[in-house]
Amino acid sequence: MRLDRLSIVNYKNIGEATLALSPNINCFIGHNGAGKTNVLDAVYFLSFCHSAQTIQDSLVIRHGEDYFMLEGNYNSITVSCGMKRGTKKVFKRDKKAYKRLSEHIGLIPIVFISPADTLLIEGSSEERRRLMDVAISQQDRTYIESLNRYNKALQQRNTMLKIEDQEPDPELLSLWEEQMAREGEMIYQKRDALVQQLISLFQQFYEIISGGHEQVSLNYTSHCQRGPLLEIIQRDRFKDRAVGYSLHGIHRDDLEIMLDGHPMRREGSQGQQKTFVIALKLALYEFLKRKDHAAAPTPILLLDDIFDKLDAQRVEKIIGLVASDQFGQIFITDTNRDHIDRILRQGHFDYKLYDVTDGKITENQP
């Protein structure tokens, strides 16, 4: 997929901008807080129907304004979104509004690498499950539906477990548990297949960026690995009743992140952790690019301030990767023009440069 033209109105600190974009590399340069990341977030919004930084849509409307509008003209379609304060957003494809936003996910696949990705290492298991869910949902629309059914059953079961003055209806409880098990095992299989495909790709990218100085690994853990999920859920009903929520299920899955056989969270330096995240996200890009059918759109790659906290050797390796023809359309931000110039000198491709200052975006010359 290729974004040819992007229109932004009242999105975060950007008042109005219309950008005719390069099919290869688009570079946004400016100081911290200038609005560079907001451009990438607008591109992300057009793919996922929400911001990468907040799920509350009203927060993306520029201060003092009553609405925001985004429109992207891709190589084959036009996608737009608008919202007034106090109303719901309207998302359209070729001027036709979606009935369900989930129908849009996967149409424009995206991989976004940003400083917030450190939460994959430092944050809770929820962050790592979300990573898997976002990747799979862009490739498999039925996955979102299955995840929604699981979460509904989980919520209903937890509500019943919290009732204090009477025992929950065992037959109704069993119905929700059966739905959790049925959907949960499907979700587990797809998450497991994702991780199995990612491991070698991820290790290859990590070795390139780090120079092969460290060994990294991923290990997916799930209650489904202990046996039939329904049995596991029902086995500890008494404990679940005592705490008031479900202790077992795929909502407790995790992705173990290891460096030289030890948890990356405890052992990794800032540079190693950032290398890990970048390598993992690039592996996800390859996963999405290698869809089973030839007509699958090539993902768009968003790179937000990725060189910070990396030594010179790792920066050079990443610059070499970005400047290769391995990726499709790329959006990249940096405060340092030198990094951008080094990427552009290494490749023979079309590109555009933009200066970003206080939400104003100006096309620049190399």
XYZ file of C-alpha atoms in Angstrom:
366
model
C 0.000 0.000 0.000
C 1.201 3.519 -0.785
C -0.064 6.812 0.639
C 0.153 9.413 -2.143
C -1.545 12.367 -0.503
C -2.311 13.174 3.135
C -4.632 15.958 4.299
C -4.729 16.961 7.968
C -7.036 19.515 9.608
C -7.008 20.329 13.354
C -5.186 17.141 14.337
C -3.316 17.671 17.609
C -1.051 20.703 17.049
C -1.383 20.627 13.237
C -3.847 23.261 12.015
C -3.882 22.389 8.341
C -1.529 20.520 6.029
C -1.753 18.824 2.648
C 1.239 16.677 1.704
C 2.041 15.123 -1.663
C 4.169 12.197 -0.531
C 7.038 10.175 -1.909
C 6.339 6.500 -2.672
C 9.655 5.656 -0.972
C 10.926 7.752 1.949
C 9.271 10.745 3.628
C 11.394 12.515 6.246
C 10.091 14.927 8.880
C 12.689 17.008 10.718
C 12.137 19.307 13.689
C 12.623 19.875 17.382
C 10.876 17.802 20.041
C 7.235 18.826 20.351
C 7.143 20.426 16.901
C 4.540 17.983 15.575
C 6.608 15.403 13.680
C 5.115 12.471 15.565
C 1.617 13.861 15.003
C 2.052 13.405 11.239
C 2.921 9.742 11.736
C 0.047 9.380 14.195
C -2.361 10.742 11.578
C -1.145 8.070 9.137
C -1.603 5.472 11.881
C -5.134 6.732 12.590
C -6.144 6.189 8.967
C -5.123 2.538 9.283
C -6.366 1.629 12.767
C -9.275 4.069 13.229
C -7.662 5.514 16.352
C -4.533 7.266 17.536
C -1.451 5.284 18.558
C -1.201 7.454 21.663
C -4.769 7.602 22.984
C -8.010 5.701 22.551
C -10.055 8.835 23.414
C -10.706 10.377 20.019
C -11.629 13.832 21.338
C -8.067 14.267 22.605
C -6.691 14.482 19.062
C -8.790 17.573 18.209
C -6.609 20.658 18.180
C -7.028 22.962 21.180
C -9.618 25.632 20.532
C -11.160 23.823 17.563
C -14.426 21.898 17.284
C -13.464 19.109 14.902
C -10.676 17.274 13.113
C -10.456 15.802 9.610
C -8.029 13.347 8.034
C -7.950 12.097 4.469
C -5.513 9.765 2.767
C -5.380 9.105 -0.954
C -3.744 5.734 -1.445
C -2.767 4.109 -4.729
C -6.201 2.500 -5.061
C -8.549 3.982 -2.454
C -9.405 7.105 -0.462
C -9.852 6.843 3.308
C -11.185 9.692 5.447
C -12.189 10.321 9.025
C -13.877 13.239 10.703
C -15.238 14.041 14.118
C -16.906 16.969 15.852
C -16.662 17.404 19.598
C -19.457 15.565 21.369
C -20.188 13.254 18.445
C -18.850 9.960 17.137
C -16.169 9.848 14.461
C -17.200 8.911 10.932
C -14.818 6.697 8.998
C -15.192 6.335 5.222
C -13.663 4.364 2.388
C -14.200 5.932 -1.016
C -16.838 8.238 0.552
C -18.854 5.317 1.943
C -19.089 5.112 5.732
C -18.187 1.872 7.472
C -20.899 0.144 9.465
C -18.253 -1.464 11.668
C -14.740 -0.066 12.035
C -13.335 -3.594 12.374
C -14.046 -4.012 8.642
C -11.268 -1.502 7.928
C -8.471 -3.111 9.955
C -5.889 -4.754 7.711
C -6.812 -2.801 4.590
C -3.770 -0.533 5.074
C -1.214 -2.519 7.086
C 1.223 -0.484 9.155
C 4.167 -1.081 11.476
C 4.931 1.825 13.826
C 8.233 1.984 15.726
C 8.286 4.683 18.404
C 9.906 5.536 21.775
C 6.735 4.242 23.490
C 7.702 0.715 22.409
C 9.930 0.408 25.486
C 6.685 -0.613 27.225
C 6.986 -3.932 25.388
C 9.921 -4.666 27.684
C 9.202 -2.600 30.778
C 5.394 -2.786 30.758
C 2.872 -5.456 31.685
C 2.008 -8.563 29.686
C -0.960 -6.633 28.266
C 1.454 -4.613 26.112
C 2.975 -7.758 24.608
C -0.434 -9.348 23.979
C -1.498 -6.161 22.218
C 1.582 -6.410 19.992
C 0.529 -9.899 18.883
C -3.117 -8.935 18.514
C -2.375 -5.873 16.356
C -0.112 -7.895 14.055
C -2.530 -10.796 13.584
C -5.615 -8.582 13.186
C -3.984 -6.864 10.199
C -3.624 -10.227 8.491
C -6.727 -12.060 9.700
C -10.019 -10.193 10.103
C -11.674 -13.141 11.855
C -9.127 -12.768 14.651
C -10.655 -9.496 15.890
C -14.088 -11.088 15.941
C -12.798 -14.060 17.902
C -10.964 -11.788 20.349
C -14.112 -9.700 20.857
C -16.177 -12.822 21.606
C -13.562 -14.057 24.065
C -13.433 -10.704 25.859
C -17.221 -10.556 26.081
C -17.345 -14.038 27.631
C -14.517 -13.133 30.020
C -16.306 -9.965 31.102
C -19.577 -11.824 31.699
C -17.842 -14.573 33.680
C -15.999 -12.020 35.813
C -19.256 -10.189 36.513
C -20.820 -13.423 37.760
C -17.768 -14.244 39.893
C -18.028 -10.885 41.674
C -21.600 -11.462 42.920
C -21.284 -11.637 46.709
C -24.747 -12.454 48.049
C -25.427 -15.584 45.953
C -23.666 -18.300 44.046
C -23.538 -17.778 40.265
C -25.766 -19.929 38.074
C -23.517 -22.900 37.182
C -25.153 -23.509 33.798
C -24.786 -19.900 32.689
C -21.249 -19.832 34.033
C -20.456 -22.937 31.987
C -21.784 -21.298 28.833
C -19.407 -18.359 29.213
C -16.535 -20.697 30.056
C -17.200 -22.768 26.953
C -17.120 -19.645 24.812
C -13.885 -18.526 26.474
C -12.316 -21.914 25.803
C -13.531 -22.168 22.221
C -12.385 -18.696 21.210
C -9.318 -18.799 23.441
C -7.880 -21.911 21.815
C -8.327 -20.368 18.354
C -6.590 -17.188 19.523
C -3.780 -19.213 21.080
C -3.148 -21.134 17.866
C -2.858 -17.916 15.862
C -0.627 -16.217 18.421
C 1.594 -19.284 18.584
C 1.859 -19.429 14.777
C 2.820 -15.734 14.739
C 5.597 -16.176 17.305
C 6.977 -19.234 15.531
C 7.243 -17.219 12.312
C 8.725 -14.205 14.085
C 11.572 -15.847 15.984
C 14.016 -16.417 13.126
C 13.150 -13.116 11.417
C 13.583 -11.233 14.687
C 16.917 -12.879 15.492
C 18.202 -12.077 11.983
C 17.354 -8.381 12.330
C 18.808 -8.246 15.836
C 22.054 -9.832 14.683
C 22.369 -7.317 11.828
C 21.797 -4.289 14.071
C 23.863 -5.487 17.065
C 26.693 -6.978 15.034
C 26.025 -10.404 16.531
C 27.310 -9.468 19.989
C 24.257 -10.749 21.905
C 21.791 -13.624 21.719
C 18.094 -12.832 21.995
C 15.001 -15.012 22.112
C 11.216 -14.941 22.340
C 9.105 -17.435 24.258
C 5.320 -17.427 24.134
C 3.627 -18.674 27.304
C -0.064 -19.556 27.634
C -2.387 -21.564 29.851
C -3.394 -23.369 26.639
C -0.038 -25.144 26.776
C -1.185 -27.008 29.906
C -4.052 -28.876 28.256
C -7.662 -28.245 27.137
C -8.480 -24.668 28.098
C -12.012 -25.452 29.318
C -10.652 -27.895 31.884
C -8.057 -25.381 33.031
C -10.629 -22.596 33.422
C -13.133 -24.768 35.285
C -10.547 -26.456 37.487
C -10.020 -23.307 39.574
C -13.545 -21.957 39.772
C -13.279 -21.861 43.564
C -10.146 -19.699 43.472
C -11.667 -17.463 40.811
C -14.758 -17.022 42.945
C -12.595 -16.038 45.910
C -10.682 -13.332 44.034
C -13.619 -12.247 41.878
C -12.042 -12.645 38.429
C -10.719 -15.260 36.003
C -7.188 -16.402 36.793
C -6.786 -18.575 33.696
C -7.215 -17.966 29.994
C -5.495 -16.368 27.032
C -5.950 -12.950 28.676
C -2.975 -13.986 30.827
C -0.692 -14.958 27.922
C 2.756 -13.403 27.718
C 5.752 -13.101 25.456
C 9.019 -13.666 27.332
C 11.806 -11.405 26.082
C 15.291 -12.746 26.767
C 18.856 -11.450 26.303
C 21.651 -14.020 26.582
C 19.251 -16.291 28.480
C 18.141 -13.620 30.979
C 15.104 -11.307 31.044
C 15.780 -8.267 28.864
C 13.938 -6.107 31.404
C 16.675 -6.747 34.019
C 19.767 -7.276 31.890
C 19.440 -5.040 28.829
C 20.933 -1.576 28.480
C 18.843 1.187 26.911
C 20.586 0.579 23.592
C 20.028 -3.176 23.757
C 16.370 -2.723 24.653
C 15.850 -0.300 21.777
C 17.662 -2.670 19.406
C 15.366 -5.464 20.583
C 12.226 -3.425 19.914
C 13.358 -2.259 16.481
C 14.347 -5.788 15.441
C 11.031 -7.180 16.684
C 8.984 -4.550 14.835
C 10.957 -5.097 11.621
C 10.257 -8.815 11.980
C 6.556 -7.979 12.277
C 6.866 -5.953 9.082
C 8.273 -9.013 7.294
C 5.465 -11.138 8.749
C 2.844 -8.787 7.313
C 4.658 -8.494 3.993
C 4.724 -12.268 3.572
C 0.969 -12.750 3.485
C -0.268 -15.918 1.848
C -1.815 -14.245 -1.192
C 0.026 -12.194 -3.800
C -2.509 -9.338 -3.773
C -1.778 -8.506 -0.132
C -0.794 -4.835 0.310
C 2.785 -4.009 1.322
C 2.841 -2.472 4.826
C 3.761 1.156 5.456
C 6.652 1.601 7.908
C 6.562 4.473 10.432
C 9.853 5.233 12.219
C 9.615 7.811 15.001
C 12.889 9.018 16.547
C 14.465 5.558 16.344
C 18.153 6.552 16.605
C 18.088 7.962 20.139
C 20.062 5.974 22.760
C 21.850 3.875 20.119
C 25.614 3.790 19.631
C 27.144 4.809 16.302
C 27.553 1.221 15.085
C 23.883 0.362 15.600
C 22.779 3.618 14.018
C 24.824 2.780 10.908
C 23.288 -0.701 10.671
C 19.747 0.679 10.917
C 20.528 3.381 8.345
C 21.734 0.615 6.020
C 18.484 -1.311 6.498
C 16.253 1.706 5.956
C 18.186 2.724 2.847
C 17.786 -0.744 1.300
C 14.921 -1.801 -0.946
C 13.660 -4.244 1.692
C 10.778 -2.025 2.767
C 7.973 -0.224 0.981
C 6.922 3.335 1.781
C 8.654 4.759 4.867
C 7.842 7.742 7.096
C 10.683 8.765 9.382
C 11.116 11.523 11.965
C 14.272 12.827 13.597
C 15.604 15.918 15.328
C 18.966 15.283 13.673
C 19.235 16.105 9.962
C 22.552 14.215 9.803
C 20.854 10.827 10.275
C 18.405 11.573 7.476
C 21.136 12.762 5.104
C 23.148 9.591 5.676
C 20.129 7.450 4.794
C 19.470 9.436 1.638
C 23.103 9.274 0.510
C 23.109 5.461 0.708
C 20.175 4.813 -1.589
C 18.962 5.671 -5.057
C 15.288 6.279 -4.443
C 12.648 8.969 -4.475
C 12.269 10.914 -1.241
C 10.784 14.047 0.280
C 12.013 16.206 3.147
C 9.766 18.249 5.416
C 10.572 20.759 8.149
C 8.099 20.752 11.039
C 7.840 23.806 13.329
C 4.986 24.414 15.784
C 2.600 22.234 13.788
C 3.460 23.836 10.450
C 4.864 21.474 7.813
C 7.014 22.828 4.988
C 8.509 20.807 2.171
C 12.272 21.288 2.075
C 14.953 20.728 -0.483
C 17.842 18.298 0.146
